[in-house]
Coordinates of C-alpha atoms and ligand atoms in Angstrom, one line a residue:
M1 CA 0.0 0.0 0.0
N2 CA 1.1 3.5 -0.8
Y3 CA -0.2 4.8 2.6
K4 CA 1.3 5.1 6.1
T5 CA -0.1 2.7 8.6
I6 CA 0.4 1.8 12.3
D7 CA 3.2 -0.5 11.1
D8 CA 5.2 2.6 10.2
L9 CA 5.2 3.9 13.8
D10 CA 8.3 3.5 16.1
D11 CA 8.1 2.9 19.8
L12 CA 4.8 4.2 21.2
T13 CA 5.5 3.9 24.9
G14 CA 4.1 6.8 26.7
K15 CA 3.2 8.6 23.4
V16 CA -0.1 10.5 23.2
V17 CA -1.9 9.2 20.2
F18 CA -5.1 10.9 18.8
V19 CA -7.4 8.5 17.0
R20 CA -9.9 10.2 14.6
A21 CA -12.7 7.6 14.6
D22 CA -16.2 7.6 13.2
L23 CA -18.3 7.1 16.3
N24 CA -21.4 8.5 14.7
V25 CA -23.7 5.7 15.8
P26 CA -27.5 5.8 15.8
I27 CA -29.2 6.6 19.2
N28 CA -32.8 6.5 20.3
E29 CA -34.9 9.1 22.1
E30 CA -33.5 7.9 25.4
F31 CA -29.9 8.5 24.1
K32 CA -29.2 4.8 24.0
V33 CA -27.0 3.5 21.2
T34 CA -29.1 1.3 18.8
N35 CA -26.3 -0.1 16.7
T36 CA -22.7 -0.4 17.9
A37 CA -21.1 -1.5 14.6
R38 CA -19.1 1.7 14.2
I39 CA -17.8 1.5 17.8
D40 CA -16.9 -2.2 17.4
R41 CA -15.0 -1.7 14.2
T42 CA -12.8 1.1 15.8
V43 CA -11.8 -1.1 18.7
P44 CA -8.9 -3.0 17.1
T45 CA -7.0 0.2 16.3
I46 CA -7.5 1.6 19.8
K47 CA -6.6 -1.7 21.5
E48 CA -3.5 -2.2 19.4
L49 CA -2.2 1.3 20.1
M50 CA -2.8 0.8 23.9
E51 CA -1.1 -2.6 23.8
K52 CA 1.9 -0.9 22.2
G53 CA 2.1 1.5 25.1
A54 CA 0.3 4.6 23.7
K55 CA -2.1 6.9 25.6
V56 CA -5.1 7.0 23.3
V57 CA -7.3 10.0 22.9
V58 CA -10.4 9.4 20.7
I59 CA -12.0 12.2 18.6
S60 CA -15.1 12.0 16.4
H61 CA -18.1 13.8 15.0
F62 CA -21.6 12.9 16.1
G63 CA -24.9 13.7 14.5
R64 CA -25.8 17.1 13.2
P65 CA -25.3 19.5 16.1
E66 CA -26.7 23.0 16.1
G67 CA -23.8 24.4 17.9
K68 CA -22.0 23.8 21.2
G69 CA -23.9 22.3 24.1
D70 CA -26.5 20.5 22.0
I71 CA -27.0 17.6 24.5
K72 CA -28.7 15.4 21.9
N73 CA -25.5 15.4 19.9
S74 CA -23.1 14.9 22.7
L75 CA -20.6 12.0 22.5
R76 CA -21.1 11.4 26.2
H77 CA -24.0 9.0 25.1
I78 CA -21.6 6.5 23.8
V79 CA -19.2 6.3 26.7
G80 CA -20.8 3.2 28.2
D81 CA -20.8 1.3 24.9
L82 CA -17.2 2.3 24.0
Q83 CA -16.1 1.2 27.5
K84 CA -17.8 -2.1 27.1
A85 CA -16.4 -2.7 23.7
L86 CA -12.8 -1.9 24.8
G87 CA -12.9 -3.4 28.3
K88 CA -11.2 -0.2 29.5
R89 CA -12.2 2.8 31.4
V90 CA -13.3 5.7 29.2
V91 CA -12.9 9.2 30.5
F92 CA -15.1 11.8 28.8
V93 CA -14.0 15.4 28.4
D94 CA -16.8 17.8 27.5
D95 CA -14.7 19.8 24.9
C96 CA -12.4 18.8 22.1
I97 CA -9.9 21.7 22.4
G98 CA -8.4 24.0 25.1
E99 CA -7.4 23.8 28.7
K100 CA -9.8 21.1 29.8
V101 CA -8.3 18.7 27.2
S102 CA -4.7 19.5 28.0
A103 CA -5.3 18.9 31.7
A104 CA -7.1 15.6 31.1
V105 CA -4.3 14.4 28.8
A106 CA -1.7 15.4 31.3
Q107 CA -3.5 13.4 34.0
M108 CA -4.5 10.3 32.0
S109 CA -3.1 6.9 32.8
Q110 CA -2.0 4.5 30.1
D111 CA -4.8 2.1 31.0
E112 CA -7.6 4.4 30.2
V113 CA -8.9 6.1 27.1
L114 CA -10.0 9.7 26.8
L115 CA -13.0 10.5 24.6
L116 CA -13.3 14.2 23.6
E117 CA -16.6 16.0 22.8
N118 CA -18.1 16.2 19.4
L119 CA -15.8 17.9 16.9
R120 CA -18.7 19.4 15.1
F121 CA -19.6 21.5 18.1
Y122 CA -17.2 23.8 16.4
D123 CA -18.1 25.2 12.9
E124 CA -14.4 25.2 12.1
E125 CA -14.3 21.5 11.9
K126 CA -16.5 21.3 8.8
K127 CA -14.8 24.4 7.3
G128 CA -11.4 22.6 7.5
N129 CA -10.0 25.4 9.6
E130 CA -6.3 25.1 10.1
E131 CA -6.1 27.0 13.4
F132 CA -8.7 24.7 14.9
A133 CA -6.9 21.7 13.6
K134 CA -3.6 23.0 15.2
E135 CA -5.4 23.5 18.5
L136 CA -7.1 20.2 18.3
V137 CA -3.9 18.0 18.0
K138 CA -1.7 20.2 20.2
P139 CA -1.6 17.6 23.0
A140 CA -0.9 14.8 20.5
D141 CA 2.5 13.2 19.6
I142 CA 0.9 11.1 16.8
Y143 CA -2.3 11.3 14.8
V144 CA -4.1 8.1 13.6
S145 CA -6.9 8.5 11.1
D146 CA -9.5 5.7 11.2
A147 CA -12.6 7.4 9.9
F148 CA -12.7 6.2 6.3
S149 CA -16.4 7.1 6.2
T150 CA -15.6 10.8 6.6
A151 CA -12.5 10.7 4.3
H152 CA -14.4 12.3 1.4
R153 CA -14.7 15.5 3.4
A154 CA -11.8 17.8 3.9
H155 CA -12.8 18.6 7.4
A156 CA -10.2 20.0 9.9
S157 CA -9.8 16.7 11.8
M158 CA -9.5 14.7 8.6
V159 CA -6.9 16.8 6.6
A160 CA -5.4 19.8 8.4
A161 CA -4.9 17.9 11.6
A162 CA -3.1 15.1 9.7
K163 CA -0.6 17.6 8.3
E164 CA 0.3 18.8 11.8
K165 CA 1.7 15.6 13.3
T166 CA 3.2 12.3 12.3
S167 CA 0.1 10.7 10.8
V168 CA -0.9 7.2 9.8
M169 CA -4.0 5.2 9.0
G170 CA -5.7 3.1 11.6
R171 CA -6.5 -0.5 11.0
L172 CA -10.1 0.1 9.9
M173 CA -9.2 2.7 7.3
E174 CA -6.4 0.4 6.2
E175 CA -8.8 -2.5 5.8
E176 CA -11.2 -0.3 3.8
V177 CA -8.6 1.1 1.5
K178 CA -7.0 -2.4 0.9
A179 CA -10.4 -3.9 0.1
L180 CA -11.2 -1.1 -2.4
E181 CA -7.8 -1.2 -4.0
K182 CA -8.1 -5.0 -4.4
A183 CA -11.5 -4.6 -6.0
L184 CA -10.9 -1.6 -8.3
A185 CA -7.2 -0.6 -8.6
N186 CA -5.7 -4.1 -8.9
P187 CA -8.6 -6.5 -9.3
V188 CA -8.4 -10.1 -10.3
R189 CA -10.4 -10.2 -13.5
P190 CA -13.0 -10.6 -14.8
L191 CA -14.4 -7.8 -12.7
M192 CA -18.1 -7.1 -12.4
A193 CA -19.9 -4.1 -10.9
V194 CA -23.5 -4.4 -9.8
V195 CA -25.2 -1.0 -9.6
G196 CA -28.8 -0.7 -8.5
G197 CA -30.8 2.0 -6.7
S198 CA -33.4 4.5 -7.7
K199 CA -32.1 7.1 -10.1
V200 CA -29.5 7.4 -12.8
S201 CA -28.9 11.1 -12.0
T202 CA -27.4 10.3 -8.5
K203 CA -25.0 7.6 -10.0
L204 CA -23.7 9.3 -13.1
D205 CA -20.1 9.8 -12.0
L206 CA -20.1 6.3 -10.6
L207 CA -21.3 4.7 -13.9
N208 CA -19.0 6.9 -16.0
N209 CA -16.0 5.7 -14.0
L210 CA -17.1 2.0 -13.7
V211 CA -17.7 1.5 -17.5
K212 CA -14.0 2.3 -18.0
K213 CA -12.8 -0.1 -15.3
V214 CA -15.0 -3.1 -15.1
D215 CA -15.5 -6.0 -17.6
K216 CA -19.2 -6.4 -16.8
L217 CA -21.7 -3.9 -15.4
V218 CA -25.1 -4.9 -14.1
I219 CA -27.6 -2.0 -14.1
S220 CA -30.7 -2.8 -12.1
G221 CA -33.2 -1.1 -9.8
G222 CA -35.2 2.0 -10.8
M223 CA -32.2 3.4 -12.7
A224 CA -32.3 0.5 -15.2
H225 CA -35.6 1.8 -16.6
T226 CA -33.9 4.9 -18.1
F227 CA -31.4 2.6 -19.9
M228 CA -34.2 0.3 -21.1
K229 CA -36.1 3.4 -22.4
A230 CA -32.9 4.5 -24.2
N231 CA -32.8 1.1 -25.8
G232 CA -36.4 1.7 -27.2
I233 CA -38.2 -0.4 -24.6
N234 CA -41.7 0.8 -23.5
T235 CA -41.5 1.3 -19.7
V236 CA -45.0 2.5 -18.8
N237 CA -45.3 6.1 -17.6
E238 CA -42.5 8.0 -15.9
A239 CA -44.2 8.2 -12.5
N240 CA -44.4 4.4 -12.1
S241 CA -41.0 3.5 -13.5
L242 CA -38.6 6.2 -12.3
V243 CA -37.5 6.8 -15.9
Q244 CA -35.7 10.1 -16.1
P245 CA -36.4 11.5 -19.6
D246 CA -33.6 14.0 -19.4
M247 CA -31.1 11.2 -18.7
I248 CA -31.9 9.1 -21.7
E249 CA -29.2 10.7 -23.9
T250 CA -26.7 10.3 -21.0
A251 CA -27.7 6.6 -20.7
K252 CA -27.0 6.2 -24.4
E253 CA -23.6 7.9 -24.0
I254 CA -22.7 5.6 -21.0
M255 CA -23.6 2.6 -23.1
N256 CA -21.4 3.9 -25.9
I257 CA -18.4 4.5 -23.6
A258 CA -19.0 0.9 -22.3
K259 CA -18.8 -0.4 -25.9
T260 CA -15.5 1.4 -26.5
N261 CA -14.1 0.0 -23.3
N262 CA -15.2 -3.6 -23.9
C263 CA -17.5 -3.4 -20.9
E264 CA -20.5 -5.6 -21.2
I265 CA -23.7 -4.0 -19.8
I266 CA -26.3 -6.4 -18.3
L267 CA -29.8 -4.9 -18.2
P268 CA -33.1 -6.5 -17.1
E269 CA -34.6 -9.1 -19.4
D270 CA -37.8 -9.4 -17.4
I271 CA -39.5 -7.2 -14.8
V272 CA -41.7 -7.6 -11.8
I273 CA -44.6 -5.2 -12.0
A274 CA -47.1 -4.4 -9.2
K275 CA -50.5 -2.8 -9.0
E276 CA -49.5 -0.7 -6.0
F277 CA -46.3 0.6 -4.4
K278 CA -46.8 -1.4 -1.2
P279 CA -45.7 -4.7 0.4
N280 CA -47.3 -7.8 -1.0
A281 CA -49.2 -5.8 -3.7
E282 CA -50.7 -7.7 -6.6
H283 CA -47.8 -8.4 -8.9
K284 CA -46.6 -10.4 -11.9
T285 CA -43.5 -11.0 -14.0
V286 CA -43.5 -9.8 -17.6
S287 CA -41.1 -9.8 -20.4
L288 CA -39.9 -6.4 -21.8
D289 CA -42.4 -6.4 -24.6
E290 CA -45.3 -7.1 -22.3
I291 CA -45.0 -4.1 -19.9
P292 CA -48.5 -2.6 -19.8
A293 CA -48.9 1.0 -20.7
E294 CA -50.4 2.1 -17.4
G295 CA -51.6 1.0 -14.0
W296 CA -48.5 -0.8 -12.9
S297 CA -45.2 0.1 -11.2
L298 CA -41.9 -1.6 -12.0
L299 CA -40.5 -2.8 -8.7
D300 CA -38.1 -5.6 -9.2
V301 CA -36.3 -7.7 -11.9
G302 CA -37.6 -11.2 -12.7
E303 CA -36.2 -14.7 -12.6
K304 CA -34.7 -14.7 -16.1
T305 CA -32.7 -11.6 -15.2
I306 CA -31.6 -13.1 -11.9
A307 CA -30.4 -16.2 -13.7
A308 CA -28.6 -14.1 -16.3
I309 CA -26.8 -12.0 -13.6
N310 CA -25.9 -15.2 -11.6
A311 CA -24.5 -16.9 -14.7
K312 CA -22.3 -13.8 -15.4
L313 CA -21.1 -13.8 -11.8
D314 CA -20.0 -17.4 -12.3
E315 CA -17.5 -16.1 -14.9
C316 CA -16.1 -13.4 -12.6
K317 CA -13.4 -13.3 -10.0
T318 CA -14.2 -9.9 -8.4
V319 CA -17.5 -8.0 -7.8
V320 CA -18.2 -4.6 -6.5
W321 CA -21.8 -3.9 -5.5
N322 CA -23.7 -0.7 -4.8
G323 CA -27.5 -0.3 -4.7
P324 CA -30.4 -2.8 -4.5
L325 CA -31.8 -4.5 -7.6
G326 CA -35.3 -3.7 -6.7
V327 CA -37.5 -2.2 -3.9
F328 CA -35.9 -4.4 -1.3
E329 CA -37.7 -2.8 1.6
M330 CA -41.0 -4.3 0.5
K331 CA -41.6 -8.1 0.2
P332 CA -41.6 -9.8 -2.3
F333 CA -39.8 -7.1 -4.2
D334 CA -36.6 -8.0 -2.4
N335 CA -36.4 -11.2 -4.4
A336 CA -33.8 -10.3 -7.0
T337 CA -31.5 -8.5 -4.5
N338 CA -31.8 -11.6 -2.2
K339 CA -31.1 -14.2 -4.8
V340 CA -28.2 -12.4 -6.4
A341 CA -26.7 -11.6 -3.0
E342 CA -27.0 -15.3 -2.0
H343 CA -25.2 -16.3 -5.1
V344 CA -22.4 -13.8 -4.5
A345 CA -22.2 -15.1 -0.9
E346 CA -21.9 -18.8 -2.1
L347 CA -19.2 -18.0 -4.7
T348 CA -17.3 -16.0 -2.1
T349 CA -17.5 -18.7 0.5
A350 CA -16.4 -21.2 -2.1
G351 CA -13.3 -19.0 -2.8
H352 CA -14.3 -18.3 -6.4
L353 CA -15.1 -14.6 -5.9
M354 CA -13.8 -11.6 -4.0
S355 CA -16.9 -9.4 -3.2
V356 CA -17.0 -5.9 -1.9
A357 CA -20.2 -3.9 -1.2
G358 CA -21.1 -0.6 0.4
G359 CA -22.7 2.8 0.0
G360 CA -26.2 4.0 1.0
D361 CA -28.8 1.3 1.4
T362 CA -26.6 -1.5 0.1
V363 CA -25.6 -2.8 3.5
S364 CA -29.2 -2.9 4.8
A365 CA -30.2 -4.7 1.5
L366 CA -27.6 -7.3 2.1
E367 CA -28.4 -7.6 5.7
N368 CA -32.0 -8.1 4.7
A369 CA -30.8 -10.9 2.4
G370 CA -29.1 -12.4 5.4
V371 CA -25.7 -12.7 3.7
A372 CA -23.8 -9.5 4.6
D373 CA -21.3 -11.4 6.7
K374 CA -20.5 -13.7 3.8
F375 CA -19.1 -11.0 1.5
S376 CA -15.3 -10.6 1.4
Y377 CA -15.7 -7.0 2.6
I378 CA -18.6 -4.7 3.5
S379 CA -17.6 -1.0 3.8
T380 CA -18.7 1.0 6.8
A381 CA -18.8 4.1 4.6
G382 CA -21.6 5.6 2.5
G383 CA -20.5 8.7 0.7
A384 CA -16.8 7.9 0.9
F385 CA -17.4 4.4 -0.7
L386 CA -19.4 6.0 -3.5
E387 CA -16.8 8.7 -4.2
W388 CA -14.1 6.0 -4.3
L389 CA -16.2 4.1 -6.9
E390 CA -16.5 7.4 -8.8
G391 CA -12.7 7.4 -9.1
K392 CA -12.3 10.5 -6.9
E393 CA -9.3 11.0 -4.6
L394 CA -10.6 11.2 -1.0
P395 CA -8.8 14.1 0.8
G396 CA -8.7 12.2 4.1
V397 CA -7.0 9.3 2.5
A398 CA -4.7 11.3 0.2
V399 CA -3.2 13.1 3.1
L400 CA -1.8 9.8 4.4
K401 CA 0.2 8.9 1.3
R402 CA 3.8 8.0 1.7
A403 CA 6.1 10.9 0.7
Ligands
AMP1 P1 -30.0 4.5 -4.0 O1 -30.0 5.3 -2.7 O2 -30.0 5.4 -5.2 O3 -29.0 3.4 -4.0 O4 -31.4 3.8 -4.0 C1 -31.9 2.9 -3.1 C2 -33.4 2.8 -3.3 O5 -33.7 2.4 -4.6 C3 -34.0 1.8 -2.3 O6 -34.8 2.5 -1.4 C4 -34.9 1.0 -3.3 O7 -36.2 0.8 -2.8 C5 -35.0 1.9 -4.5 N1 -35.3 1.1 -5.7 C6 -34.6 0.1 -6.2 N2 -35.3 -0.4 -7.3 C7 -36.4 0.3 -7.5 C8 -37.5 0.3 -8.4 N3 -37.5 -0.6 -9.4 N4 -38.4 1.3 -8.3 C9 -38.4 2.2 -7.3 N5 -37.4 2.2 -6.4 C10 -36.4 1.3 -6.5

């Protein structure tokens, strides 16, 4: 890897190490954490640094605060869960810069962790302010960035802070970057991308980048309907099919770029249509020339399409997945997403396929299919994962490049 990691650090005994984590976990109305995944995935980095003798100070953003003192968005709500996950005492400091922090760092013992208050209580964080970053990492000897999911933002704690000190990636960010490089930068081919979701317009950059990189591209979900229309297929009225008329020319262009780059595009061959947009609505599977002119919504792809995608997967060695193939939140319109996800999981388990998924609803769609833990790698990131697939350089990763 071309990036600095914890392995590049010398003796850490007694060193104050700031870990920029993403502890932005969901909480309920009683301020109880409802999903600890992000806390759990930060633990290996913190533990390793502590085992190597460092004094660890954890910093993070949390929610969308409306300024300082917004109790709902205080990181104090996660202290108990972090403590449990680490098996160490966690001392909370109700600020992230200034006297209070310096005093707490000076007093801390090597066997406890300091958790500082929400970085976004200061507007300077989002603005990428250098003075704030300087002040933030003043007590630190070393800075470890482990918040891959925020790496697409040039916030103060992600970029300016890293420039102030000896800075490396934490284990979670390292794992994310390695998985994404393995999938897109140096993939074992044939490489397939599966892209689903609602609209073409939100995935334009992603599609434009992928058609130049992958050998096969599955386009499904609502966004496939614009491509079908571009191919002359009658896809009922726009309201029921998510067809974006102003994107039809763009869809044609994407298909042309694919041709030039020898990228095979796999579009639906049959469609599941429903009378209403609701769970268990009356539905049927139709071929592309049987789509009725009105009265039906296009909610999933049919068995023929599923079989075609799965057969193409059998030919591949690597797959990158973003977006559900149909309206997975409503049964039975999760069928295609589930069946293709199960097939990816089987091929991965058998050692035939390296599979990486992430971004937006993808993780919940794969969890709904019950196979998320069987993929080679599931990214914790939403926007950052998408921007990586779009081929963009993430500022919070770029800053950690080896000189
Ligand atoms: P995105 O955030 O663009 O990845 O879109 C995810 C959403 O796309 C999910 O909420 C799905 O329900 C939705 N979706 C997938 N297929 C369809 C479809 N055929 N019609 C309407 N919505 C869809």
